[in-house]
Short mmCIF file of C-alpha atoms and ligand atoms in Angstrom, two decimals:
data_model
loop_
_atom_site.label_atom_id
_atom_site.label_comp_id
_atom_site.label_asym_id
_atom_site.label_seq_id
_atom_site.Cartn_x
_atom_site.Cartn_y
_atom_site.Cartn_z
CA UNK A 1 0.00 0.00 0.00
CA UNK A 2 1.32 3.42 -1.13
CA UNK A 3 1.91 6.36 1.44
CA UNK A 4 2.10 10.16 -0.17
CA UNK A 5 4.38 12.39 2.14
CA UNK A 6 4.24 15.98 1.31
CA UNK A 7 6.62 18.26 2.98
CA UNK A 8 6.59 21.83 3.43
CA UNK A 9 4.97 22.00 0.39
CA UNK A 10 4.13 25.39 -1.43
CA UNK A 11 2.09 25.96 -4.27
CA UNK A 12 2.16 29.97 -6.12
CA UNK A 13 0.79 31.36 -8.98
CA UNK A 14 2.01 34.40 -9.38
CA UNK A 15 2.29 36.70 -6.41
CA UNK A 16 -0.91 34.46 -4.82
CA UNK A 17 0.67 31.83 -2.42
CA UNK A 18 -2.40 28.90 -2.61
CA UNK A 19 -0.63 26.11 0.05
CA UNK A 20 1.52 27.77 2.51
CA UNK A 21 4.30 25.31 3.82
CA UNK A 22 2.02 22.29 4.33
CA UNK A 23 3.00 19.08 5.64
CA UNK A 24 0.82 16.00 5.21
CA UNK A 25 1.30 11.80 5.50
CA UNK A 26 -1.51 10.03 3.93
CA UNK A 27 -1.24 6.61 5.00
CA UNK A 28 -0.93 3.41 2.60
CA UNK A 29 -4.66 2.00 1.96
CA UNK A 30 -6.38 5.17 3.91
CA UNK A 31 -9.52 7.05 2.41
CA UNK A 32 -8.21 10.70 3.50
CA UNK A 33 -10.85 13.33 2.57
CA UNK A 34 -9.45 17.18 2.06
CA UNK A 35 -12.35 19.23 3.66
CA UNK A 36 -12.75 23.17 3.52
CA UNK A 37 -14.65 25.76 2.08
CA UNK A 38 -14.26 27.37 -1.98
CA UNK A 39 -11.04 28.92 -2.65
CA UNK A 40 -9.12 27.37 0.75
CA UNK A 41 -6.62 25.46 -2.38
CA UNK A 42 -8.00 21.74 -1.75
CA UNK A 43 -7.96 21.18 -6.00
CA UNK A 44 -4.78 22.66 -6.09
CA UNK A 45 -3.33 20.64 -3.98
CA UNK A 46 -4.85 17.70 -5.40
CA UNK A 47 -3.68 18.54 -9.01
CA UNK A 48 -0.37 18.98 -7.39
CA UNK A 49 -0.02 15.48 -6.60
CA UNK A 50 -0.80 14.15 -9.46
CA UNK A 51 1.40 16.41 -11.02
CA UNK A 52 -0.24 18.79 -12.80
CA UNK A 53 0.89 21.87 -11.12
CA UNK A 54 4.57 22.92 -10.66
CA UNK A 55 5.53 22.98 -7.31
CA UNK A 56 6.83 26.33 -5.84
CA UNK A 57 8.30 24.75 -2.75
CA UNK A 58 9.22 21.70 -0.69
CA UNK A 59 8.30 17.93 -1.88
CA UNK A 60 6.20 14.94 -2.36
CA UNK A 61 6.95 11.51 -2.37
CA UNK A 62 4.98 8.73 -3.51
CA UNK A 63 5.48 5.74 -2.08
CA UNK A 64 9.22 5.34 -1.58
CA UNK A 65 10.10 7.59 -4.56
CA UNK A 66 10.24 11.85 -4.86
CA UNK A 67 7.78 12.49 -7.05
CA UNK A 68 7.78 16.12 -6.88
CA UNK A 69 8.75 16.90 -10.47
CA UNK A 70 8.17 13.98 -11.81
CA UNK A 71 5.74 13.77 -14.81
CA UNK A 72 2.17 13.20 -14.09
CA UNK A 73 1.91 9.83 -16.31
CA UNK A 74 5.23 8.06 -14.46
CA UNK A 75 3.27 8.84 -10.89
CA UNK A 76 0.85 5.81 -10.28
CA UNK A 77 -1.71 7.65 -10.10
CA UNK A 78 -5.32 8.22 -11.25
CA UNK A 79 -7.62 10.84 -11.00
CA UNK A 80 -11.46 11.67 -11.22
CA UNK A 81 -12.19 15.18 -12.30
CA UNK A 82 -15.07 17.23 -11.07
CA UNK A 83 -16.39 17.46 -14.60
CA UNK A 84 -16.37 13.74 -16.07
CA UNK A 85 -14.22 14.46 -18.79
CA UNK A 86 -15.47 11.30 -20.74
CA UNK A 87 -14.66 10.91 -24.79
CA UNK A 88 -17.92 11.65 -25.86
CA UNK A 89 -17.97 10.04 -29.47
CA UNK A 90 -16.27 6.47 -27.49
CA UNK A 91 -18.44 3.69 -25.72
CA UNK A 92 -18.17 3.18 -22.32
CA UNK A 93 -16.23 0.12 -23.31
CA UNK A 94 -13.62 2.37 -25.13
CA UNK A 95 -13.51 4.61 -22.71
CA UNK A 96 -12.65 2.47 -19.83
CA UNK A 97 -9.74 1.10 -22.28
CA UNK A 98 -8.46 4.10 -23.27
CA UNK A 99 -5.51 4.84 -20.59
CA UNK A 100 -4.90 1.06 -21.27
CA UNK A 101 -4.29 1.38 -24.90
CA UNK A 102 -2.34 4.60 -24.77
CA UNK A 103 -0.24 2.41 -22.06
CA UNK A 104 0.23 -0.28 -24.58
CA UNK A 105 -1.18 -3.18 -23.02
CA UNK A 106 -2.11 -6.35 -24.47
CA UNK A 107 -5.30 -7.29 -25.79
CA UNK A 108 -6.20 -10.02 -23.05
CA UNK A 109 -5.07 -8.11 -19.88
CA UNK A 110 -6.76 -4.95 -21.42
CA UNK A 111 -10.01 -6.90 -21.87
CA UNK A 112 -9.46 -8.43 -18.11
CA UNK A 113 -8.91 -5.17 -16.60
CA UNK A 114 -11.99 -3.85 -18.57
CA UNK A 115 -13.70 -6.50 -17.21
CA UNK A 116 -13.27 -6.34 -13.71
CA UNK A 117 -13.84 -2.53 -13.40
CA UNK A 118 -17.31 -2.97 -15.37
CA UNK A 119 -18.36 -5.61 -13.06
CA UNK A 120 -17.25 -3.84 -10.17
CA UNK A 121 -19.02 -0.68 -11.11
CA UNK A 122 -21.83 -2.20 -12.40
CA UNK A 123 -21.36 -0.97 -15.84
CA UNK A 124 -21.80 -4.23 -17.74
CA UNK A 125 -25.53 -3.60 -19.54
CA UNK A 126 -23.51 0.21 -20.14
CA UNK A 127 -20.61 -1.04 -22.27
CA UNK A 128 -21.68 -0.33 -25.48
CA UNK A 129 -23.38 2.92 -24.82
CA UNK A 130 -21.70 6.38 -25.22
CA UNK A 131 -21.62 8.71 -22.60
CA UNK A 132 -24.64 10.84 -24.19
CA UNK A 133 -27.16 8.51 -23.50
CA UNK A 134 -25.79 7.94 -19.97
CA UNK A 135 -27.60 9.18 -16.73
CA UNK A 136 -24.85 11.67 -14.63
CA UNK A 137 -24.35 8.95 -11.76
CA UNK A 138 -23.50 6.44 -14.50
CA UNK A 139 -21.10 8.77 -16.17
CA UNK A 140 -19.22 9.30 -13.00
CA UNK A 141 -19.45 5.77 -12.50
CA UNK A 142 -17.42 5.25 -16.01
CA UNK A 143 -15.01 8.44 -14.80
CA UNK A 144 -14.14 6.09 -11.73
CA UNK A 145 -14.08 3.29 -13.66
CA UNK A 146 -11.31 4.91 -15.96
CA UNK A 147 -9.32 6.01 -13.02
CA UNK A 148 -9.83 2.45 -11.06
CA UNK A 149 -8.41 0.40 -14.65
CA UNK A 150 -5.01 1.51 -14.43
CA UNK A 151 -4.97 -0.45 -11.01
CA UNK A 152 -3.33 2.97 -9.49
CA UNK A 153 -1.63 2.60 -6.36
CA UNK A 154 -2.91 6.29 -5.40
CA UNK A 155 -6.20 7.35 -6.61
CA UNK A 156 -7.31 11.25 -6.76
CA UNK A 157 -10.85 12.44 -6.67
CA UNK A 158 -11.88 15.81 -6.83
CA UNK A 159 -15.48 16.35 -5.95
CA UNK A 160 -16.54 13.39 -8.03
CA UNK A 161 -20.24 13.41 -6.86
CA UNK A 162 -20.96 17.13 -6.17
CA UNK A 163 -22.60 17.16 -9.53
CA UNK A 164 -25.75 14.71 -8.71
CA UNK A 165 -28.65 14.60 -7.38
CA UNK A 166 -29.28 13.80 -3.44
CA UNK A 167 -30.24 10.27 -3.81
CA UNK A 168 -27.72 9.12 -6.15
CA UNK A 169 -25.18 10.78 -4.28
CA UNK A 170 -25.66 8.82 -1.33
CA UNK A 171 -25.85 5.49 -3.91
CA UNK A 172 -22.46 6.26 -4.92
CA UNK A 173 -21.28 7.26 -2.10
CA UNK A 174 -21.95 4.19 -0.50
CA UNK A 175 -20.27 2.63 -3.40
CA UNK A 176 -17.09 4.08 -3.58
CA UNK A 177 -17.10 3.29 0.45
CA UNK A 178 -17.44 -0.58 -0.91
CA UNK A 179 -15.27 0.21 -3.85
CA UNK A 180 -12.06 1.26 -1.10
CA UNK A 181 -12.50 -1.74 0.91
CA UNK A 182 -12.23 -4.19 -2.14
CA UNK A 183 -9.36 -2.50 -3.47
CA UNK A 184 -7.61 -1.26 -0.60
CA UNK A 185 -5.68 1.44 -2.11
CA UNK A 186 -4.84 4.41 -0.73
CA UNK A 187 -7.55 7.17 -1.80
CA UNK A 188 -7.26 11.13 -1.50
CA UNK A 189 -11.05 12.95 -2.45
CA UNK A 190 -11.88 16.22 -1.84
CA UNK A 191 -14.99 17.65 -1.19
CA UNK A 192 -16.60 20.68 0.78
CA UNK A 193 -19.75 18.18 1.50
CA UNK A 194 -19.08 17.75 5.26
CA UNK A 195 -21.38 14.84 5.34
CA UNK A 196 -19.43 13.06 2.49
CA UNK A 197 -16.59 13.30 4.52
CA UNK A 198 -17.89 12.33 7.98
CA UNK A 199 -19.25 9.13 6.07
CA UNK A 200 -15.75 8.29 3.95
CA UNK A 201 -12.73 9.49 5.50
CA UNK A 202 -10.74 7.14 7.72
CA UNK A 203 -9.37 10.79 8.39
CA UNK A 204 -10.36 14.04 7.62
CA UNK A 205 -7.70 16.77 6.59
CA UNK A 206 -9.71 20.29 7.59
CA UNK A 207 -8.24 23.39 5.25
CA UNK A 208 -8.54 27.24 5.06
CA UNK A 209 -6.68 29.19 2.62
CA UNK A 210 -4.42 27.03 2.17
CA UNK A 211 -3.46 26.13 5.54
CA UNK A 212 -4.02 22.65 7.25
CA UNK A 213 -6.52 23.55 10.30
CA UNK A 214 -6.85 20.09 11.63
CA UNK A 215 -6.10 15.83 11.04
CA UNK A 216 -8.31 13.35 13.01
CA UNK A 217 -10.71 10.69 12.03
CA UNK A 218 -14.02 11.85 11.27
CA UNK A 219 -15.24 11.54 15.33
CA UNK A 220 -12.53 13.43 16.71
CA UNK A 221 -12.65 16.35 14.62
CA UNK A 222 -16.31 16.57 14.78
CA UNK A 223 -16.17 16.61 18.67
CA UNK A 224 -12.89 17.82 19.27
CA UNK A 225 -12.22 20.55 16.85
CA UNK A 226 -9.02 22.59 17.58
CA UNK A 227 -10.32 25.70 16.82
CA UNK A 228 -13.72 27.79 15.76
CA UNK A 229 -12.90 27.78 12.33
CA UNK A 230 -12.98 23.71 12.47
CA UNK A 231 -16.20 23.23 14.74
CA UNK A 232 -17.89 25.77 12.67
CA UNK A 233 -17.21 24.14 9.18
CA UNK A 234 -17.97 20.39 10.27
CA UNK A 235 -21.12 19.89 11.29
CA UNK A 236 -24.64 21.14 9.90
CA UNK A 237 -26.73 23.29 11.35
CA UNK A 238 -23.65 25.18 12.18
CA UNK A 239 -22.42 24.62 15.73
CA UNK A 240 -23.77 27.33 17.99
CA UNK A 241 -21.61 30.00 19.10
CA UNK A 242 -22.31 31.88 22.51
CA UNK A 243 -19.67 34.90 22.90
CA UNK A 244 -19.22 36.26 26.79
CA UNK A 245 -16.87 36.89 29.45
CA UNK A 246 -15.28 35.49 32.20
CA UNK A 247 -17.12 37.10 35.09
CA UNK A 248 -17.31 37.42 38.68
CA UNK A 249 -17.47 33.98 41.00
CA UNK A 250 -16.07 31.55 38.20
CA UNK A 251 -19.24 32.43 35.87
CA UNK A 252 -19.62 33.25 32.10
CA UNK A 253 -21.59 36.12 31.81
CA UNK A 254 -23.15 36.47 28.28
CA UNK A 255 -26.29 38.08 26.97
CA UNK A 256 -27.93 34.99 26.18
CA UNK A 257 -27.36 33.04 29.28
CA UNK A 258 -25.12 33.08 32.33
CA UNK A 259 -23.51 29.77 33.68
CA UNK A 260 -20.74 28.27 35.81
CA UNK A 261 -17.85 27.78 34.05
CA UNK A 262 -16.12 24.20 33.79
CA UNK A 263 -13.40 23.55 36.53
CA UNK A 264 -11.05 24.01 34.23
CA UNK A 265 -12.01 27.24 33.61
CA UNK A 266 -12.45 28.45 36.49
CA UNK A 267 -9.19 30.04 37.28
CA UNK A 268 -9.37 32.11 34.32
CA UNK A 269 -8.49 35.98 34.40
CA UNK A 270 -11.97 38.07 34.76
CA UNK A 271 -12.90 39.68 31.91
CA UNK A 272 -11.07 37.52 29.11
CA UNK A 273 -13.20 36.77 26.32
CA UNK A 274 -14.43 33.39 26.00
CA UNK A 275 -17.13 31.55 23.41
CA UNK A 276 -19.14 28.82 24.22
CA UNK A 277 -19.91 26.47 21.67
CA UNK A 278 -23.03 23.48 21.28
CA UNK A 279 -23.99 21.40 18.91
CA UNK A 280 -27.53 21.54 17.60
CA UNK A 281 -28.22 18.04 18.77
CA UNK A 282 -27.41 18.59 22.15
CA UNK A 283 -29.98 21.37 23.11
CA UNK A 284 -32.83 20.65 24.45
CA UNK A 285 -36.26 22.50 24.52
CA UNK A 286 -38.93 22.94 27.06
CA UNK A 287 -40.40 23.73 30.77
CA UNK A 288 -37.57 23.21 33.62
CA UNK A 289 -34.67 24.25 31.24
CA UNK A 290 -32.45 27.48 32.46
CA UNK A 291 -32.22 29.83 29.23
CA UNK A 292 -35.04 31.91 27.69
CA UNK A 293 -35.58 32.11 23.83
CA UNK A 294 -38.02 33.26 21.33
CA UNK A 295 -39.11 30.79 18.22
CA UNK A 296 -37.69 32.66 14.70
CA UNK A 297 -38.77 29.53 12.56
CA UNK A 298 -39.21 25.57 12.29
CA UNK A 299 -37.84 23.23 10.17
CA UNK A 300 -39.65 19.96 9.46
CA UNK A 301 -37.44 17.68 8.16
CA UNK A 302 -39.51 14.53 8.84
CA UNK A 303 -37.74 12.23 10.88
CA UNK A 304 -36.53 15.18 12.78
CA UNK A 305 -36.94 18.87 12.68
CA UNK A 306 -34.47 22.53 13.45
CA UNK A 307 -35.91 25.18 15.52
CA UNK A 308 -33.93 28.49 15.16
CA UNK A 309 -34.14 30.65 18.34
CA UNK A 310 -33.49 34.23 18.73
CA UNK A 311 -31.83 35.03 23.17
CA UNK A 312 -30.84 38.05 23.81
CA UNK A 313 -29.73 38.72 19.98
CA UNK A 314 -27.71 35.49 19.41
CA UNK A 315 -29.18 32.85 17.20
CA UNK A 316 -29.18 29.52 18.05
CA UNK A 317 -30.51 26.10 16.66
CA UNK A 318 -31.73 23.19 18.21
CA UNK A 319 -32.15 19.48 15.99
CA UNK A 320 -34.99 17.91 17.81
CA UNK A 321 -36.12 14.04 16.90
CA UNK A 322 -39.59 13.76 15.61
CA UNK A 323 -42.29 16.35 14.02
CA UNK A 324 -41.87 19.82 15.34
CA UNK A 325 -44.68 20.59 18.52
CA UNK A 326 -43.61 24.47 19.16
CA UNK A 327 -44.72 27.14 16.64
CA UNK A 328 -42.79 30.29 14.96
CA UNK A 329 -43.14 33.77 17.65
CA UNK A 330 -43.40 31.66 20.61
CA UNK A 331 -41.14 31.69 24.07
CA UNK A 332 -39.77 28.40 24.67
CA UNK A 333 -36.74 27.69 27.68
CA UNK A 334 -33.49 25.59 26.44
CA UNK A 335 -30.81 23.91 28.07
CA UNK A 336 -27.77 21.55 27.65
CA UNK A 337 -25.65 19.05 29.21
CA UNK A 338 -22.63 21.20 30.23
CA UNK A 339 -20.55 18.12 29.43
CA UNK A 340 -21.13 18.47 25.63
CA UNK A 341 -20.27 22.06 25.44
CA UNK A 342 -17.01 23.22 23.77
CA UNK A 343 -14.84 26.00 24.89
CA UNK A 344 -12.75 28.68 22.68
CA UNK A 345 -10.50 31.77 23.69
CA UNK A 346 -10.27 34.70 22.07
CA UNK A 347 -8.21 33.67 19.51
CA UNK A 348 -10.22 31.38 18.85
CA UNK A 349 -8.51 28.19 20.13
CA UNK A 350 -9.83 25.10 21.91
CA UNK A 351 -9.68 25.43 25.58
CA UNK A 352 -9.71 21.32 27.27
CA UNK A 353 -12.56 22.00 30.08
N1 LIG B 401 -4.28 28.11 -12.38
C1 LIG B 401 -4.52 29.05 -11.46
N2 LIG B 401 -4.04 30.33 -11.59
C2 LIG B 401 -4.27 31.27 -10.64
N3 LIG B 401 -4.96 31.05 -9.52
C3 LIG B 401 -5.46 29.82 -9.31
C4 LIG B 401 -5.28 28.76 -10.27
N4 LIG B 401 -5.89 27.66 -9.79
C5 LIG B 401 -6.45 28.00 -8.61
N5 LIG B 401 -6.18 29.31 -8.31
C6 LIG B 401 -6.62 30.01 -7.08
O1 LIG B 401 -6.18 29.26 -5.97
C7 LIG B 401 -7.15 29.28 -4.93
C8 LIG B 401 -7.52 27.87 -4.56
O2 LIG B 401 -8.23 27.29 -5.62
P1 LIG B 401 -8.72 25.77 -5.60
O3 LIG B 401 -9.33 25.48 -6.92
O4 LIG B 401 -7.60 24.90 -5.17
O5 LIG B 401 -9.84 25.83 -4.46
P2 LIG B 401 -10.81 24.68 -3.91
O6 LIG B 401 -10.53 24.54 -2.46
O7 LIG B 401 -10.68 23.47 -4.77
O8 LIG B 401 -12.24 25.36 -4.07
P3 LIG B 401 -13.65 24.73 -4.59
O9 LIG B 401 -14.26 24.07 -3.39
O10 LIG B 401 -14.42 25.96 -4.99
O11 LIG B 401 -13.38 23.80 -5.72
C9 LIG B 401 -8.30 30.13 -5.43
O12 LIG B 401 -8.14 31.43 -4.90
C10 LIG B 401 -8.11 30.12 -6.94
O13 LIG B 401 -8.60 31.29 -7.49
MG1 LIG B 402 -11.97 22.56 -6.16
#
């Protein structure tokens, strides 16, 4: 199984630095998913491996070998574009066996390979077909399936479902989960879909402008995110974000609600500014809870539903199981278990409570 090492890696056009000195070892045989928001460089660092963008600084090495300048083709490995990229005027057949016959390989392994990344895909009854009179999921099915021929030892995906439709998107996602285990090759995919990447990663690589926030399987960076920026992007509704102070007698004093502050807070200079941060899931609604709120609006989403709330001017969100039972205007109390809330300090860092 092949391990990419990138080190101190840099990546300008122009005067516009994308990747700022980033380090990164992707495992042999892991599904690492590069999560961030548009623009933060997760493309161009993809494109970088596979060698289609000079490098400005440091290296990468693929497997045992530097591959930082090396040509894109002598690599090992494949890639899936965003856009399928599929010859439009060849069958699926042909184009599964292109990068084979540009490779020069005989007839019978060709037809093998062909073969097995059909079956796999479940592009058989497709073969003869050309990508026109294909459905999108089966196109990107056929984009895979070109990547997956070549047997690479590395294989690149850049947002290869973001262009389908809900459903299928979770078809193929669960497919390319199944599609991992049977090959067991190492896999890099980027997306900005935060629930694609809770559900593939064995770890998730968390980016901003070109900056590595955070690397942790998919549990710890959803509960222990190092900073704001991390437990605001992962996660949907957005994690709630209470700003205050450290106040008198250990409390934090906010607008929204005042409350004793974890042990480990405690100690904390008077004054500094702290947030407070809860996931939607771990509010809870109704008589006997501390805070006061007023309803904005309801969600239905049918086997569960979002109430936003508007205390004290901060908006927060509660994901409640079941059909919705409160109505928009009304005052409702909330609460939490004080062992799921997250700390931050002013810069915005992590604070263990
Ligand atoms: N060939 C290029 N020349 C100049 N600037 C570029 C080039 N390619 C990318 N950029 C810039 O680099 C930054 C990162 O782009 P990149 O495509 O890597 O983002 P991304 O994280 O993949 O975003 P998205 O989620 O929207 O696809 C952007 O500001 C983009 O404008
Ligand atoms: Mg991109």
């Amino acid at each position: 199984m092949t391990r990419v090492h990138i080190q101190d890696l840099s990546i300008r056009f122009g005067n516009h630095e994308v990747i700022k000195g980033l380090d990164l070892d992707v495992h042999g045989g892991e599904f690492l998913v590069l999560l961030g928001p548009s623009g933060c460089g997760k493309s161009t660092l993809l494109h970088t491996i596979a060698g289609l963008n000079p490098v400005s600084g440091g290296s990468i090495h693929i497997g045992e070998r530097d591959a930082t300048h090396a040509e894109p083709s002598q690599r090992g490995v494949g890639m899936v574009f965003q856009s399928y990229a599929l010859y439009p005027t060849m069958t699926v057949k042909e184009n599964l066996a292109f990068p084979l016959k540009m490779a020069r390989m005989p007839k019978a392994e060709l037809e093998k390979r062909v073969a097995a990344a059909a079956e796999m895909l479940q592009l058989g009854p497709l073969l003869d077909r050309r990508p026109g009179q294909l459905s999108g999921g089966q196109r990107q099915r056929v984009a895979i399936g070109r990547a997956v021929v070549r047997e690479a030892k590395v294989l690149l995906l850049d947002e290869p479902l973001s262009n389908l439709d809900a459903k299928l998107r979770t078809d193929l996602r669960r497919e390319l989960k199944t599609l991992h285990g049977r090959l067991g090759n190492t896999m890099i995919y980027v997306t900005h879909d935060q629930v694609e990447a809770m559900t593939l990663a064995t770890r998730i690589v968390v980016m901003h402008q070109g900056v590595i926030q955070q690397i942790g399987t998919p549990a710890e960076v959803y509960e222990k995110p190092k900073n704001l920026r991390v437990a605001g992007f992962v996660g949907s509704p957005a994690i709630n974000r209470i700003e205050g102070r450290v106040g008198e007698g250990g409390l934090f004093v906010s607008p929204a609600l005042t409350l004793p502050l974890p042990t480990a807070l405690a100690s904390r200079p008077q004054g500094e500014a702290l947030t407070l941060a809860v996931r939607p899931e771990n509010l809870r609604l109704g008589a006997g809870q501390p805070f006061a709120a007023e309803i904005q609006l309801v969600e239905p989403l049918g086997n569960q539903h979002v109430v936003w709330m508007s205390s004290a001017g901060t908006t927060v969100s509660a994901v409640l199981p079941g059909q919705p039972a409160v109505e928009d205007g009304a005052r409702v109390a909330f609460g939490f278990d004080a062992a799921k809330a997250l700390w931050f300090d002013a810069d915005g860092e992590r604070i263990e409570a």
